[in-house]
Coordinates of C-alpha atoms and ligand atoms in Angstrom, one line a residue:
X1 CA 84.8 106.7 125.4
X2 CA 87.0 106.0 122.5
X3 CA 90.4 104.8 123.6
X4 CA 92.1 103.0 120.8
X5 CA 95.0 105.2 119.8
X6 CA 95.9 102.9 116.9
X7 CA 95.9 103.8 113.2
X8 CA 93.0 101.7 112.2
X9 CA 90.6 100.1 112.6
X10 CA 89.7 102.9 115.0
X11 CA 86.8 103.1 117.5
X12 CA 83.4 103.5 115.9
X13 CA 80.6 105.4 117.6
X14 CA 77.7 103.3 118.9
X15 CA 75.0 104.8 116.7
X16 CA 77.2 104.2 113.6
X17 CA 77.6 100.5 114.6
X18 CA 73.9 100.4 115.0
X19 CA 73.3 101.9 111.5
X20 CA 74.8 98.8 110.1
X21 CA 71.9 96.8 111.3
X22 CA 69.5 98.3 108.8
X23 CA 67.7 95.4 107.2
X24 CA 68.9 94.1 103.9
X25 CA 67.1 95.3 100.8
X26 CA 67.9 94.5 97.2
X27 CA 70.8 96.6 96.1
X28 CA 69.2 97.2 92.8
X29 CA 66.1 98.9 94.3
X30 CA 64.9 102.5 94.5
X31 CA 65.3 102.5 98.2
X32 CA 69.0 101.6 98.2
X33 CA 69.8 103.7 95.2
X34 CA 68.5 106.7 97.1
X35 CA 70.8 106.0 100.1
X36 CA 73.7 105.3 97.8
X37 CA 73.3 108.5 95.9
X38 CA 72.8 110.5 99.1
X39 CA 76.0 109.1 100.7
X40 CA 78.2 109.5 97.6
X41 CA 76.9 113.1 97.1
X42 CA 77.5 114.1 100.7
X43 CA 81.0 112.5 100.7
X44 CA 82.2 115.0 98.1
X45 CA 82.6 117.7 100.8
X46 CA 85.3 115.7 102.5
X47 CA 87.4 115.9 99.3
X48 CA 86.6 119.6 98.6
X49 CA 85.5 118.4 95.1
X50 CA 82.6 118.9 92.7
X51 CA 83.6 115.7 90.9
X52 CA 82.3 112.2 91.6
X53 CA 83.1 110.0 94.5
X54 CA 83.0 106.2 93.9
X55 CA 82.0 104.2 96.9
X56 CA 84.0 101.0 96.5
X57 CA 83.8 97.7 98.3
X58 CA 87.4 97.2 99.1
X59 CA 89.9 98.6 101.5
X60 CA 92.2 101.5 100.7
X61 CA 94.8 99.4 99.1
X62 CA 92.3 98.5 96.3
X63 CA 92.2 102.2 95.4
X64 CA 96.0 102.2 95.0
X65 CA 95.6 99.3 92.5
X66 CA 92.7 101.1 90.8
X67 CA 94.9 104.2 90.2
X68 CA 97.8 102.4 88.6
X69 CA 95.5 100.2 86.4
X70 CA 93.4 103.1 85.2
X71 CA 95.8 106.0 84.9
X72 CA 99.0 104.6 83.3
X73 CA 99.7 102.5 80.3
X74 CA 103.4 102.3 81.1
X75 CA 105.1 104.9 83.2
X76 CA 104.5 105.9 86.8
X77 CA 106.5 108.1 89.2
X78 CA 106.2 106.9 92.8
X79 CA 107.0 109.2 95.7
X80 CA 108.1 106.8 98.5
X81 CA 109.0 107.5 102.1
X82 CA 107.5 104.7 104.0
X83 CA 105.4 101.5 104.1
X84 CA 102.3 102.7 102.4
X85 CA 103.9 104.8 99.6
X86 CA 106.2 101.8 98.9
X87 CA 103.0 99.6 98.6
X88 CA 101.7 102.1 96.1
X89 CA 104.9 101.6 94.1
X90 CA 104.6 97.9 94.4
X91 CA 101.0 98.2 93.1
X92 CA 102.4 99.7 89.9
X93 CA 105.3 97.3 89.3
X94 CA 103.2 94.2 90.1
X95 CA 100.6 95.4 87.6
X96 CA 103.2 95.5 84.9
X97 CA 103.9 99.3 84.9
X98 CA 107.3 100.8 84.9
X99 CA 107.6 102.8 88.1
X100 CA 110.5 105.0 89.1
X101 CA 110.9 106.3 92.6
X102 CA 111.4 109.7 94.2
X103 CA 112.6 108.3 97.5
X104 CA 113.7 109.7 100.9
X105 CA 114.3 107.7 104.1
X106 CA 111.5 106.9 106.6
X107 CA 110.7 110.0 108.6
X108 CA 111.5 112.4 105.9
X109 CA 109.1 114.3 103.6
X110 CA 109.0 114.3 99.8
X111 CA 109.9 117.8 98.7
X112 CA 108.5 119.6 95.6
X113 CA 112.0 120.2 94.2
X114 CA 112.7 116.5 94.2
X115 CA 109.6 115.9 92.2
X116 CA 110.5 118.7 89.8
X117 CA 113.9 117.2 89.2
X118 CA 112.5 113.7 88.4
X119 CA 109.8 115.1 86.1
X120 CA 112.5 117.0 84.1
X121 CA 114.5 113.9 83.5
X122 CA 111.7 111.7 82.1
X123 CA 108.0 111.6 81.1
X124 CA 105.5 110.1 83.4
X125 CA 101.8 109.5 82.9
X126 CA 101.0 109.3 86.6
X127 CA 102.6 110.4 89.9
X128 CA 101.5 108.7 93.1
X129 CA 101.8 110.4 96.5
X130 CA 100.8 109.3 100.0
X131 CA 99.5 112.4 101.8
X132 CA 100.0 111.1 105.4
X133 CA 102.6 108.3 105.7
X134 CA 101.0 106.4 108.5
X135 CA 104.2 104.4 109.1
X136 CA 106.3 107.5 110.0
X137 CA 103.8 110.3 110.8
X138 CA 105.1 112.4 107.9
X139 CA 102.7 114.7 106.1
X140 CA 103.9 115.3 102.6
X141 CA 103.4 118.8 101.1
X142 CA 100.8 117.6 98.5
X143 CA 99.6 121.1 97.5
X144 CA 103.2 122.2 96.7
X145 CA 104.0 119.0 95.0
X146 CA 100.9 119.3 92.8
X147 CA 101.9 122.8 91.9
X148 CA 105.2 121.6 90.7
X149 CA 103.7 118.8 88.7
X150 CA 101.3 121.2 87.0
X151 CA 104.2 123.5 86.1
X152 CA 106.8 121.0 85.0
X153 CA 104.7 118.2 83.5
X154 CA 101.1 119.4 83.1
X155 CA 99.9 116.1 81.4
X156 CA 101.0 113.9 84.3
X157 CA 98.1 112.8 86.4
X158 CA 98.2 113.1 90.2
X159 CA 96.9 110.3 92.5
X160 CA 96.9 110.9 96.2
X161 CA 96.4 108.3 98.9
X162 CA 94.8 110.0 101.9
X163 CA 93.8 106.9 103.7
X164 CA 94.8 108.0 107.2
X165 CA 94.1 111.7 106.9
X166 CA 91.0 112.6 104.8
X167 CA 88.3 113.9 107.0
X168 CA 90.8 115.0 109.6
X169 CA 93.0 117.2 107.4
X170 CA 92.2 119.6 104.7
X171 CA 93.0 118.3 101.2
X172 CA 91.4 120.5 98.5
X173 CA 91.2 118.2 95.5
X174 CA 89.8 120.6 93.0
X175 CA 91.7 123.7 94.1
X176 CA 95.0 121.9 94.2
X177 CA 94.4 120.0 90.9
X178 CA 94.5 116.5 92.3
X179 CA 93.1 114.0 89.8
X180 CA 92.3 111.1 92.1
X181 CA 92.1 111.2 95.9
X182 CA 91.0 108.3 98.1
X183 CA 90.5 107.0 101.6
X184 CA 89.1 104.0 103.3
X185 CA 86.6 103.6 106.0
X186 CA 88.4 102.4 109.1
X187 CA 90.8 105.3 109.8
X188 CA 89.9 109.0 110.1
X189 CA 86.3 108.4 109.0
X190 CA 85.8 106.1 112.0
X191 CA 83.8 103.4 110.3
X192 CA 84.3 99.7 110.3
X193 CA 86.7 98.4 107.6
X194 CA 85.7 97.3 104.1
X195 CA 84.7 100.4 102.2
X196 CA 86.7 102.9 100.2
X197 CA 85.9 106.4 99.0
X198 CA 87.6 107.4 95.8
X199 CA 87.1 110.8 94.2
X200 CA 88.0 110.9 90.5
X201 CA 88.0 113.9 88.2
X202 CA 87.0 114.1 84.5
X203 CA 90.6 114.3 83.4
X204 CA 91.3 111.0 85.1
X205 CA 88.3 109.3 83.4
X206 CA 89.5 110.6 80.0
X207 CA 92.9 109.1 80.6
X208 CA 91.3 105.8 81.6
X209 CA 89.7 105.6 78.2
X210 CA 93.1 105.4 76.7
X211 CA 94.5 102.7 79.1
X212 CA 94.2 99.0 78.2
X213 CA 93.8 96.1 80.6
X214 CA 92.1 98.2 83.3
X215 CA 90.7 94.9 84.6
X216 CA 87.1 94.7 85.7
X217 CA 86.7 95.1 89.5
X218 CA 88.6 98.5 89.7
X219 CA 87.7 99.8 86.2
X220 CA 86.8 103.5 86.7
X221 CA 84.8 103.6 83.5
X222 CA 82.6 100.7 84.6
X223 CA 82.2 102.2 88.0
X224 CA 81.2 105.5 86.4
X225 CA 78.7 103.8 84.2
X226 CA 77.0 102.3 87.2
X227 CA 77.4 105.3 89.4
X228 CA 75.3 107.4 87.0
X229 CA 72.4 105.1 87.9
X230 CA 73.3 105.2 91.6
X231 CA 74.6 101.7 91.6
X232 CA 77.8 99.6 91.5
X233 CA 79.0 96.9 89.1
X234 CA 79.2 94.4 91.9
X235 CA 77.2 94.0 95.2
X236 CA 78.3 96.8 97.5
X237 CA 79.0 96.5 101.2
X238 CA 75.5 97.8 101.9
X239 CA 75.8 97.8 105.7
X240 CA 78.9 100.0 105.5
X241 CA 77.1 102.4 103.2
X242 CA 74.2 102.7 105.7
X243 CA 76.8 103.5 108.3
X244 CA 78.6 106.0 106.0
X245 CA 75.4 107.8 105.3
X246 CA 74.9 108.4 109.0
X247 CA 78.5 109.1 109.7
X248 CA 78.6 111.9 107.1
X249 CA 75.6 113.5 108.9
X250 CA 77.6 113.3 112.2
X251 CA 80.6 114.9 110.5
X252 CA 78.4 117.7 109.1
X253 CA 76.9 118.1 112.6
X254 CA 80.4 118.7 114.1
X255 CA 81.3 120.7 111.0
X256 CA 84.0 119.5 108.7
X257 CA 86.2 122.5 109.4
X258 CA 85.8 122.0 113.2
X259 CA 86.6 118.3 112.8
X260 CA 89.8 119.3 110.9
X261 CA 90.7 121.8 113.6
X262 CA 90.1 119.2 116.3
X263 CA 92.7 116.9 114.6
X264 CA 95.2 119.8 114.3
X265 CA 94.7 120.6 118.0
X266 CA 95.4 117.0 119.0
X267 CA 98.5 116.9 116.9
X268 CA 99.7 120.2 118.4
X269 CA 99.0 118.9 121.9
X270 CA 100.9 115.6 121.3
X271 CA 103.9 117.6 120.0
X272 CA 103.8 120.0 122.9
X273 CA 103.6 117.1 125.4
X274 CA 106.6 115.3 123.7
X275 CA 108.7 118.5 123.8
X276 CA 108.0 118.9 127.5
X277 CA 108.8 115.3 128.1
X278 CA 111.9 115.4 126.1
X279 CA 110.8 112.7 123.7
X280 CA 111.9 113.3 120.1
X281 CA 109.2 113.8 117.5
X282 CA 110.2 111.6 114.5
X283 CA 109.2 113.8 111.5
X284 CA 110.8 117.2 111.1
X285 CA 108.9 120.4 112.0
X286 CA 106.6 121.5 109.1
X287 CA 106.0 117.9 107.9
X288 CA 104.1 116.5 110.9
X289 CA 100.8 114.6 110.5
X290 CA 97.6 115.9 112.0
X291 CA 96.2 112.5 112.7
X292 CA 99.1 110.5 114.0
X293 CA 102.1 111.5 116.1
X294 CA 105.2 109.4 116.0
X295 CA 107.6 109.7 118.9
X296 CA 111.0 108.1 119.6
X297 CA 110.9 106.4 123.0
X298 CA 113.6 106.1 125.6
X299 CA 115.3 102.8 125.8
X300 CA 113.6 101.7 129.0
X301 CA 110.1 102.3 127.6
X302 CA 108.4 99.0 126.8
X303 CA 105.2 99.5 124.9
X304 CA 103.8 96.0 125.6
X305 CA 104.1 96.8 129.3
X306 CA 102.4 100.1 128.9
X307 CA 99.6 98.5 126.9
X308 CA 99.2 95.9 129.7
X309 CA 99.0 98.6 132.3
X310 CA 96.3 100.7 130.5
X311 CA 94.3 97.7 129.2
X312 CA 91.9 97.8 132.2
X313 CA 91.0 101.3 131.1
X314 CA 90.4 100.1 127.6
X315 CA 93.3 102.0 126.2
X316 CA 95.7 100.8 123.5
X317 CA 98.6 102.5 121.8
X318 CA 100.4 101.5 118.6
X319 CA 104.1 100.7 118.3
X320 CA 106.4 102.0 115.6
X321 CA 106.3 100.6 112.1
X322 CA 108.6 97.8 110.9
X323 CA 112.2 98.5 112.0
X324 CA 111.0 101.1 114.5
X325 CA 108.7 98.7 116.3
X326 CA 110.6 98.8 119.6
X327 CA 112.0 102.3 119.5
X328 CA 109.0 104.4 118.8
X329 CA 105.3 104.8 119.4
X330 CA 102.6 106.0 117.2
X331 CA 99.8 108.0 118.8
X332 CA 96.9 107.9 116.4
X333 CA 94.5 110.7 117.3
X334 CA 91.9 110.3 114.6
X335 CA 88.2 109.7 114.1
X336 CA 86.2 109.7 117.4
X337 CA 89.2 110.7 119.6
X338 CA 88.8 114.1 121.2
X339 CA 91.3 116.2 123.1
X340 CA 90.1 114.9 126.6
X341 CA 90.7 111.3 125.4
X342 CA 94.2 112.3 124.3
X343 CA 94.8 113.9 127.7
X344 CA 93.9 110.6 129.3
X345 CA 96.4 108.8 127.2
X346 CA 99.2 111.4 127.9
X347 CA 98.5 111.3 131.6
X348 CA 98.7 107.5 131.5
X349 CA 102.0 107.8 129.7
X350 CA 103.2 110.3 132.4
X351 CA 102.1 108.0 135.2
X352 CA 103.7 105.0 133.6
X353 CA 107.1 106.7 133.1
X354 CA 107.1 108.6 136.4
Ligands
PLP401 C1 96.2 101.9 106.1 C2 96.7 102.6 104.9 C3 96.6 102.0 103.7 C4 96.0 100.7 103.4 O1 94.7 100.8 103.6 P1 93.8 99.5 103.7 O2 92.4 100.1 103.9 O3 94.3 98.7 105.0 O4 94.0 98.7 102.5 C5 97.1 102.7 102.6 N1 97.7 103.9 102.7 C6 97.8 104.5 103.9 C7 98.4 105.9 104.0 C8 97.3 103.9 105.1 O5 97.4 104.4 106.3

């Protein structure tokens, strides 16, 4: 029974843990190349893309770095409304790019009109957006933002971090015109940490050809060169790729659309419970995550005490992020968590606060 309601690393199914015990084989062998190809090919459905998916041996943050190094010589526009979108901005500035911000406070969403305004004022090669701000539970309207970018500044590339939502929420890369979309293994995909999946379209690769100092480890062009022979420039985290191959079959068995609906149902149930309980939901209506629900807690609610009380049942709940550590909780309902598991948690919260 999965019971860790924390935003990664999440519970991993037993047979997926087992899949990692596949014996080692040379990574430059027909046998591994076949598995690599199969996994990367199947992964495309998660992104709703016909483009390539790079399987990268790094956590999600590495893909943020890859985006700023490959997609901009100089100027980036960062949409920031929380810890992970601010990290994306830091990736740009610490790699020597000039990065302006479209910024709103924690708990608020980035709106398309804010992006339009910024794009009218200046030229940007790349815009970075976090789809699901794990720190606040805000789901940014990526489809509408992408529409605005295409209309106001069609040459600007769009990179989207969906580390805590892809596989539990519908993000249609090709239909929405996203150039790079990525996630990592240890959140909604319910795998152990250490692997990232990064979908990159042709326009992004073309742009990379014009960008200098892309580095080596995250160079999209080098990754593409090796990918076309079902390989990677460096030694990949093979055990995680064995697990991914199997997990993608499990996702297909459940049905991706069903999996997405399951996450939406858990978000709806968490919100309904909070409303009945009188606990405020942090993000405004219309901008609430499908994979993590952030609630403001009453003053006398002490999370460490709750976690102590439910530890014997193997349950664990995450606190708020940063300054909201003691004033909010984050219920991560992603990956292997199903509605009955969530009901267990909500009952435990009811009992604890009775
Ligand atoms: C967790 C998270 C990251 C960082 O991912 P790592 O795999 O820990 O590097 C980036 N963005 C979002 C939205 C996240 O939730």
